[in-house]
Coordinates of C-alpha atoms and ligand atoms in Angstrom, one line a residue:
M1 CA 146.6 92.2 108.7
S2 CA 143.1 91.1 109.1
K3 CA 140.9 90.3 106.0
P4 CA 137.5 91.9 105.5
P5 CA 134.8 89.8 107.0
V6 CA 132.9 89.6 103.7
T7 CA 133.8 89.1 100.1
K8 CA 132.3 90.1 96.8
N9 CA 128.8 88.6 96.1
D10 CA 128.2 87.6 99.7
H11 CA 124.6 88.3 100.8
V12 CA 124.4 89.7 104.3
H13 CA 121.7 91.0 106.6
V14 CA 122.6 94.3 108.1
T15 CA 121.4 97.3 110.2
F16 CA 122.4 100.8 109.0
E17 CA 123.8 103.1 111.6
D18 CA 124.9 106.2 109.8
L19 CA 124.9 108.2 106.6
T20 CA 128.0 109.2 104.8
H21 CA 128.7 112.7 103.5
D22 CA 127.7 111.5 100.0
G23 CA 124.4 110.1 101.3
A24 CA 125.1 106.4 101.5
G25 CA 123.9 104.3 104.4
V26 CA 126.7 102.8 106.6
A27 CA 126.4 99.3 108.1
K28 CA 129.1 97.7 110.2
I29 CA 129.9 94.0 109.8
D30 CA 132.1 93.0 112.7
G31 CA 133.3 96.6 112.8
Y32 CA 134.0 96.7 109.0
P33 CA 132.0 99.5 107.4
V34 CA 130.0 98.8 104.2
F35 CA 128.5 101.7 102.3
V36 CA 125.1 101.2 100.6
K37 CA 123.3 103.7 98.5
Q38 CA 119.7 104.5 99.2
A39 CA 119.8 103.1 102.7
L40 CA 119.0 105.2 105.8
P41 CA 120.2 105.0 109.4
G42 CA 117.9 102.7 111.5
E43 CA 117.0 100.6 108.5
T44 CA 117.6 96.9 108.2
G45 CA 117.9 94.8 105.0
Q46 CA 119.6 92.3 102.8
V47 CA 122.7 93.6 101.1
K48 CA 124.8 92.1 98.4
I49 CA 128.5 92.9 98.7
I50 CA 129.8 94.4 95.4
H51 CA 133.3 95.5 96.2
T52 CA 135.6 95.2 99.1
K53 CA 138.7 97.1 100.1
K54 CA 141.0 96.7 103.1
N55 CA 139.2 99.0 105.4
F56 CA 135.7 99.3 103.9
G57 CA 133.4 97.9 101.3
F58 CA 130.4 98.7 99.1
G59 CA 127.1 96.9 98.9
K60 CA 123.8 97.0 97.0
L61 CA 120.5 97.1 98.8
M62 CA 118.6 94.0 97.6
E63 CA 115.7 94.0 100.1
L64 CA 114.7 96.6 102.6
E65 CA 113.2 94.9 105.7
Q66 CA 112.7 97.6 108.3
A67 CA 112.2 101.1 106.7
S68 CA 113.1 104.2 108.5
P69 CA 110.2 106.5 109.6
E70 CA 112.1 109.2 107.8
R71 CA 112.0 107.4 104.4
V72 CA 109.8 109.2 101.8
E73 CA 108.9 108.5 98.2
P74 CA 111.2 110.5 96.0
P75 CA 109.0 112.7 93.8
C76 CA 111.4 112.9 90.9
P77 CA 110.9 110.2 88.3
V78 CA 114.6 109.9 87.4
Y79 CA 115.9 110.3 91.0
H80 CA 117.4 106.8 91.0
R81 CA 119.3 107.3 87.8
C82 CA 120.3 110.9 88.0
G83 CA 123.4 112.0 90.0
G84 CA 122.0 115.5 90.8
C85 CA 120.2 114.7 94.1
Q86 CA 121.2 112.2 96.7
L87 CA 118.7 112.7 99.5
Q88 CA 115.2 112.8 98.0
H89 CA 114.3 109.5 99.8
L90 CA 114.9 111.2 103.2
S91 CA 112.3 113.5 104.7
Y92 CA 113.3 117.1 104.6
E93 CA 113.5 117.2 108.5
G94 CA 115.7 114.2 108.2
Q95 CA 118.0 116.0 105.7
L96 CA 118.3 119.0 108.0
D97 CA 119.3 116.8 110.9
A98 CA 121.8 114.8 108.8
K99 CA 123.5 118.0 107.7
K100 CA 123.8 119.3 111.3
K101 CA 125.2 115.9 112.2
Q102 CA 127.7 116.0 109.4
V103 CA 129.0 119.3 110.7
A104 CA 129.2 118.0 114.3
D105 CA 131.0 114.8 113.2
A106 CA 133.6 116.8 111.2
F107 CA 134.2 119.2 114.0
E108 CA 134.8 116.3 116.4
R109 CA 136.7 113.9 114.2
I110 CA 138.8 116.4 112.1
G111 CA 138.8 119.5 114.3
G112 CA 139.0 117.8 117.7
L113 CA 136.3 120.3 118.7
E114 CA 133.8 119.0 121.2
N115 CA 130.9 120.6 123.0
V116 CA 130.5 123.5 120.6
T117 CA 127.2 125.0 119.9
I118 CA 125.9 124.0 116.5
H119 CA 122.4 125.2 115.8
D120 CA 119.8 123.3 114.0
T121 CA 120.1 123.6 110.2
L122 CA 118.1 126.5 108.8
G123 CA 116.0 125.0 106.1
M124 CA 113.5 126.2 103.4
K125 CA 109.7 126.3 103.8
D126 CA 109.5 124.8 100.3
P127 CA 112.7 122.9 99.5
W128 CA 112.0 122.5 95.7
R129 CA 112.5 124.5 92.6
Y130 CA 115.1 126.7 94.4
R131 CA 118.0 126.7 91.9
N132 CA 118.6 130.0 90.0
K133 CA 121.2 128.4 87.8
S134 CA 121.2 125.2 85.8
Q135 CA 124.1 123.8 83.8
I136 CA 122.7 121.3 81.5
P137 CA 124.9 118.9 79.5
V138 CA 123.7 118.1 75.9
G139 CA 124.1 114.8 74.2
Q140 CA 123.1 113.3 70.9
G141 CA 120.1 110.9 70.9
D142 CA 118.8 108.9 68.0
E143 CA 116.3 111.5 66.7
Q144 CA 116.8 114.5 68.9
L145 CA 119.2 115.8 71.5
V146 CA 119.3 114.5 75.0
T147 CA 119.4 117.0 77.9
G148 CA 119.5 116.3 81.5
F149 CA 122.1 115.7 84.2
F150 CA 124.9 113.2 84.5
A151 CA 124.3 109.9 86.2
E152 CA 126.4 109.6 89.4
R153 CA 130.1 109.4 88.7
S154 CA 129.6 109.1 85.0
N155 CA 129.3 111.1 81.8
T156 CA 126.1 109.4 80.7
I157 CA 123.3 112.0 80.5
V158 CA 120.0 111.0 82.0
D159 CA 117.4 112.4 79.7
T160 CA 115.2 114.6 81.8
E161 CA 111.8 116.3 81.2
E162 CA 111.8 118.5 84.2
C163 CA 114.1 118.9 87.2
L164 CA 112.3 119.5 90.5
I165 CA 115.1 121.6 92.0
Q166 CA 115.5 124.0 89.1
H167 CA 113.3 126.9 88.0
P168 CA 110.4 125.9 85.6
D169 CA 111.8 128.4 83.0
A170 CA 115.0 126.2 82.9
D171 CA 112.8 123.2 82.1
R172 CA 111.1 125.0 79.3
I173 CA 114.4 126.1 77.8
M174 CA 115.8 122.6 78.2
Q175 CA 112.9 121.3 76.2
V176 CA 112.9 123.9 73.5
V177 CA 116.7 123.5 72.9
K178 CA 116.3 119.7 72.8
T179 CA 113.6 119.8 70.1
K180 CA 114.5 122.9 68.1
A181 CA 118.3 122.2 67.9
A182 CA 117.6 118.9 66.3
E183 CA 115.2 120.5 63.8
L184 CA 117.8 123.2 63.0
G185 CA 120.6 120.8 62.3
I186 CA 122.6 121.6 65.5
R187 CA 124.4 118.5 66.7
A188 CA 125.3 117.8 70.3
Y189 CA 129.0 117.7 71.2
D190 CA 130.4 114.2 71.5
S191 CA 133.0 114.2 74.3
E192 CA 134.5 110.9 73.2
R193 CA 135.2 111.8 69.6
H194 CA 135.5 115.6 70.4
R195 CA 133.1 116.3 67.6
G196 CA 129.7 118.1 67.2
T197 CA 128.7 121.6 68.5
L198 CA 126.4 122.2 71.4
R199 CA 128.1 121.2 74.7
H200 CA 126.0 122.7 77.5
V201 CA 123.1 125.0 78.0
V202 CA 123.5 127.2 81.1
I203 CA 120.4 129.0 82.3
R204 CA 120.3 131.7 85.0
H205 CA 117.1 133.1 86.4
S206 CA 116.7 136.0 88.8
K207 CA 114.1 135.5 91.5
T208 CA 113.7 139.3 92.1
T209 CA 113.5 140.5 88.5
D210 CA 112.4 137.3 86.8
Q211 CA 115.0 137.9 84.1
V212 CA 116.5 134.9 82.3
M213 CA 119.9 134.4 80.7
V214 CA 120.7 131.5 78.5
V215 CA 124.3 130.6 77.6
L216 CA 124.9 128.3 74.7
V217 CA 128.3 126.6 75.2
T218 CA 129.6 125.4 71.9
K219 CA 132.8 123.7 70.7
Q220 CA 133.3 126.2 67.8
D221 CA 132.2 129.7 66.9
Q222 CA 129.7 128.5 64.3
L223 CA 126.3 127.7 65.5
P224 CA 124.0 126.8 62.6
N225 CA 120.7 128.6 62.5
K226 CA 121.5 130.6 65.6
K227 CA 118.8 133.2 65.0
H228 CA 116.1 130.6 64.8
L229 CA 117.2 129.0 68.0
V230 CA 117.1 132.4 69.7
D231 CA 113.6 133.0 68.4
A232 CA 112.4 129.7 69.7
I233 CA 113.9 130.3 73.1
R234 CA 112.4 133.8 73.3
E235 CA 109.0 132.4 72.3
A236 CA 109.1 129.6 74.9
V237 CA 110.3 131.9 77.7
P238 CA 109.4 135.5 77.0
N239 CA 111.2 136.8 80.1
T240 CA 114.5 135.8 78.5
V241 CA 116.6 139.0 78.3
S242 CA 120.0 137.7 77.4
I243 CA 121.2 134.9 75.1
M244 CA 125.0 134.4 75.2
Q245 CA 127.4 132.1 73.4
N246 CA 130.5 130.7 75.1
V247 CA 133.0 128.8 73.0
N248 CA 134.9 126.0 74.6
P249 CA 137.1 124.2 72.0
K250 CA 139.0 122.1 74.6
R251 CA 138.7 118.4 75.4
T252 CA 137.7 119.0 79.0
N253 CA 134.8 118.5 81.4
V254 CA 135.2 122.1 82.5
I255 CA 132.0 123.8 81.2
F256 CA 133.1 127.2 80.1
G257 CA 135.8 128.3 77.6
D258 CA 137.4 131.7 77.5
K259 CA 135.3 133.4 74.8
T260 CA 131.9 134.7 75.6
T261 CA 129.8 136.8 73.1
T262 CA 126.3 138.3 73.2
V263 CA 124.0 136.6 70.7
W264 CA 120.9 138.5 71.6
G265 CA 119.9 141.1 74.3
Q266 CA 121.8 142.2 77.4
D267 CA 125.0 140.6 78.6
T268 CA 124.0 140.6 82.2
I269 CA 120.9 139.9 84.3
Y270 CA 120.1 141.7 87.5
D271 CA 119.2 140.3 90.9
E272 CA 118.6 141.8 94.3
I273 CA 119.5 140.6 97.8
D274 CA 117.9 142.7 100.5
G275 CA 117.5 145.7 98.2
I276 CA 121.1 145.5 96.9
R277 CA 121.3 145.1 93.2
F278 CA 123.7 142.8 91.4
A279 CA 124.7 142.5 87.8
I280 CA 125.5 138.9 87.0
S281 CA 127.3 137.9 83.8
A282 CA 127.5 134.5 82.1
R283 CA 130.5 133.2 84.1
S284 CA 130.2 135.0 87.4
F285 CA 130.0 133.0 90.6
Y286 CA 126.7 133.7 92.2
Q287 CA 125.0 131.7 95.0
V288 CA 122.5 129.3 93.5
N289 CA 119.7 129.4 96.1
P290 CA 118.4 133.0 96.4
V291 CA 116.0 132.3 99.3
Q292 CA 118.8 130.8 101.4
T293 CA 121.5 133.2 100.3
Y294 CA 119.7 135.9 102.2
V295 CA 119.4 133.6 105.3
L296 CA 123.1 132.8 105.0
Y297 CA 124.3 136.4 104.5
K298 CA 122.0 137.6 107.4
Q299 CA 123.7 135.0 109.6
A300 CA 127.2 136.1 108.5
L301 CA 126.2 139.7 109.2
A302 CA 124.9 138.8 112.7
Y303 CA 128.1 136.9 113.4
A304 CA 130.2 139.9 112.2
G305 CA 128.4 142.0 114.9
L306 CA 129.1 145.3 113.1
T307 CA 128.4 148.7 114.7
G308 CA 129.5 151.0 111.8
S309 CA 133.0 151.6 112.9
E310 CA 134.7 148.4 111.8
T311 CA 137.2 147.7 109.1
V312 CA 136.2 144.4 107.4
I313 CA 138.0 142.2 105.0
D314 CA 135.9 139.9 102.8
A315 CA 138.4 137.3 101.5
Y316 CA 137.1 135.2 98.5
C317 CA 134.6 138.0 97.7
G318 CA 133.4 136.8 94.3
I319 CA 131.3 139.6 92.7
G320 CA 131.2 141.4 96.1
T321 CA 127.9 140.0 97.3
I322 CA 128.8 139.6 101.0
S323 CA 131.0 142.7 101.0
L324 CA 128.1 144.9 99.8
F325 CA 125.7 143.3 102.2
L326 CA 128.1 144.1 105.1
A327 CA 129.1 147.6 103.9
A328 CA 126.0 149.4 105.2
Q329 CA 127.0 148.5 108.7
A330 CA 130.8 148.8 108.5
K331 CA 133.2 151.7 108.2
H332 CA 134.9 150.1 105.2
V333 CA 134.9 146.7 103.5
Y334 CA 137.9 145.4 101.6
G335 CA 137.1 142.6 99.2
V336 CA 139.8 140.3 97.7
E337 CA 139.2 137.8 94.9
V338 CA 141.4 135.9 92.5
V339 CA 139.2 136.2 89.3
P340 CA 139.7 139.6 87.7
E341 CA 136.3 139.6 86.0
A342 CA 134.6 139.0 89.3
V343 CA 136.4 142.0 90.8
D344 CA 135.3 144.1 87.9
D345 CA 131.7 143.0 88.6
A346 CA 132.1 143.7 92.3
K347 CA 133.3 147.3 91.5
K348 CA 130.3 147.8 89.1
N349 CA 128.0 146.4 91.7
A350 CA 129.3 148.9 94.3
K351 CA 128.6 151.7 91.9
L352 CA 125.2 150.4 90.9
N353 CA 124.2 150.7 94.5
D354 CA 126.0 153.9 95.3
I355 CA 128.1 152.1 97.9
T356 CA 131.4 154.0 98.4
N357 CA 132.8 152.3 101.5
A358 CA 133.7 149.0 99.7
S359 CA 136.8 148.5 97.6
F360 CA 137.9 145.4 95.7
Y361 CA 141.2 144.0 94.8
V362 CA 142.4 141.2 92.5
G363 CA 144.7 138.6 94.0
E364 CA 145.0 135.6 96.2
A365 CA 143.7 136.3 99.6
E366 CA 146.7 134.6 101.1
S367 CA 149.1 137.0 99.4
V368 CA 147.1 140.2 99.5
I369 CA 146.1 140.1 103.2
P370 CA 149.7 139.9 104.5
W371 CA 150.6 142.7 102.1
W372 CA 147.7 144.8 103.5
K373 CA 149.0 144.1 107.0
A374 CA 152.5 145.2 106.0
Q375 CA 150.9 148.5 104.8
G376 CA 149.4 149.0 108.3
M377 CA 145.8 147.8 107.7
Q378 CA 144.1 146.3 110.8
A379 CA 140.8 144.5 110.2
D380 CA 138.3 144.2 113.0
V381 CA 136.4 141.4 111.2
I382 CA 137.6 139.0 108.5
V383 CA 135.0 137.1 106.5
V384 CA 136.1 134.1 104.5
D385 CA 134.0 132.1 102.1
P386 CA 136.5 129.8 100.3
P387 CA 135.9 127.1 97.7
R388 CA 135.5 123.5 98.8
K389 CA 139.2 123.0 99.5
G390 CA 139.0 125.6 102.3
C391 CA 141.5 128.3 103.2
D392 CA 145.1 128.3 102.2
E393 CA 147.4 127.7 105.1
A394 CA 149.1 131.0 104.4
L395 CA 145.8 132.8 104.8
L396 CA 145.1 131.1 108.2
H397 CA 148.6 132.2 109.2
A398 CA 147.9 135.8 107.9
M399 CA 144.7 136.0 109.9
L400 CA 146.5 134.8 113.1
Q401 CA 149.0 137.5 112.5
M402 CA 146.5 140.3 111.9
Q403 CA 144.4 139.2 114.9
P404 CA 140.9 140.5 114.0
E405 CA 138.4 140.4 116.9
K406 CA 136.2 138.1 114.9
I407 CA 136.4 135.8 112.0
V408 CA 133.3 134.8 110.2
Y409 CA 133.8 131.6 108.2
V410 CA 131.3 130.7 105.5
S411 CA 132.0 127.1 104.4
C412 CA 130.6 124.7 101.8
N413 CA 132.6 121.8 103.1
P414 CA 132.5 120.7 106.8
A415 CA 135.7 118.7 106.5
T416 CA 138.0 121.6 105.4
L417 CA 136.1 123.9 107.7
A418 CA 136.9 121.6 110.7
R419 CA 140.6 121.4 109.6
D420 CA 140.8 125.2 109.4
L421 CA 139.0 125.7 112.7
K422 CA 141.6 123.5 114.3
H423 CA 144.3 125.8 113.0
L424 CA 142.6 128.9 114.2
T425 CA 141.6 127.5 117.6
D426 CA 145.2 126.3 118.1
G427 CA 146.3 129.8 117.2
G428 CA 144.5 131.8 119.9
Y429 CA 140.9 131.8 118.7
R430 CA 137.7 130.2 120.0
L431 CA 134.9 128.8 118.0
H432 CA 131.9 130.5 119.5
E433 CA 129.1 128.8 117.5
A434 CA 128.2 127.5 114.1
Q435 CA 125.0 127.7 112.0
P436 CA 124.4 125.2 109.2
V437 CA 122.2 126.7 106.4
D438 CA 120.6 124.4 103.8
M439 CA 121.5 126.0 100.5
F440 CA 121.1 122.7 98.6
P441 CA 118.0 120.8 99.6
Q442 CA 117.7 117.2 98.3
T443 CA 121.4 117.0 97.9
T444 CA 124.2 116.2 100.5
H445 CA 125.9 119.5 100.2
V446 CA 126.2 121.3 103.5
E447 CA 126.8 125.1 104.0
C448 CA 127.8 126.4 107.4
V449 CA 128.6 129.8 108.9
S450 CA 130.8 129.9 112.0
Q451 CA 131.7 132.7 114.4
I452 CA 135.3 132.6 115.6
V453 CA 136.4 135.0 118.2
L454 CA 139.8 136.1 119.6
K455 CA 140.5 134.7 123.0
N456 CA 141.2 137.6 125.3
D457 CA 143.2 135.8 128.0
Ligands
SAH1 N1 131.5 135.2 98.8 C1 131.1 135.1 97.4 C2 131.9 134.1 96.6 C3 132.3 132.8 97.2 S1 132.9 131.5 96.2 C4 129.6 134.8 97.3 O1 129.0 134.5 98.3 O2 129.1 135.0 96.3 C5 134.6 131.5 96.4 C6 135.3 132.6 95.6 O3 136.7 132.5 96.0 C7 135.3 132.4 94.1 O4 134.8 133.6 93.5 C8 136.7 132.1 93.7 O5 137.1 132.6 92.5 C9 137.5 132.8 94.8 N2 138.8 132.3 95.1 C10 139.3 131.0 95.0 N3 140.6 130.9 95.5 C11 140.9 132.2 95.9 C12 142.1 132.8 96.6 N4 143.2 132.0 96.8 N5 142.1 134.1 96.9 C13 141.0 134.8 96.7 N6 139.8 134.3 96.1 C14 139.8 133.1 95.7

């Protein structure tokens, strides 16, 4: 077994060749990869080795010698401390190229798929201030509370005045909660001692209606001077229409607990995608970048290639967003989703829009779809939009059994997408093309829609 060519505390001069999926530069020392944060492909510099493992190591950039032409000054003052964004030091064009390359690399290395058409990443005109949801952890400072985001791989909160990828209303609410809560005697939750009250503030904003929802996540039911906090939030952000409380008594880093109550106003806010109205409640999954959601869904619709006569399955349908978007051009859309509240929302959303050719079912896609097949259902198109871990193998198997003409795969993780594509292409399908869409500018997250068609030979 060969030893790594470097050891801890060595200083080495390197050239960076690549970027990892979490945004670190990769340099090779005699073929041994070393990962270095804040370094970009094409750059050279002095690196101090901080940790070595058998097959790879980590280093710290001590001095940058040759900077990449794609390097830019990150506009956020806490960028180097906060773990929220990873690519602010890379030009936006560079980010879009890196995301396309990530998809291509995963397709090749994991999926064994070469020479496929991957289009250039569809980016935003203005890649800032795009998030419609902020989940802000709260900590206790000396005099007032601390609000911001976690440092990378840590539970230390980086105190933040404004976040350049969230809506300005979220900044205002973050500030008012920080100052008012301290005045009102509300203590932040302390995760180590499992004491205190306020754990997170979750803020949702609707781009089309400008409505704001604030969810105060607390350890216990009691929230001292709740009414005063509500008044302060409403005064700071008058378009707030909903203030909710969610109680999470557990020792966990999962944000929400099971109990949600309305403190003031409505219990949902409304948003629209291409004229379709959606009611969004405190805990619903809803895409976070409204501008790009439309781009993504339009691409999914184009890949579905509907004419009005198709039966469509939307697996992993959430609150029915893609299903309702497709329904206008399909005969019928069947949505399946594992979270019962989301299915309730999906049904309400269908009613809200007078859409009668979409129905929604609670269950695991991998169990419900084989059952539908046994009942004689034949889908022409199946859309899947799974969480990061990708599709369950049983679902891939069920799709191969049902043999829809087309599968539209919306993915937020190129690695599991590539794995699943291999399964489908081995099972009689062909990957026609893939379109990365930048849903999360300034971060390394990659979203990609693929069109997979049944081979007719
Ligand atoms: N297509 C929706 C939601 C995508 S997020 C949108 O664009 O808004 C993925 C969804 O899959 C979540 O709502 C999650 O609850 C659901 N999910 C996770 N595992 C599932 C499974 N095994 N079967 C069905 N749905 C599942």
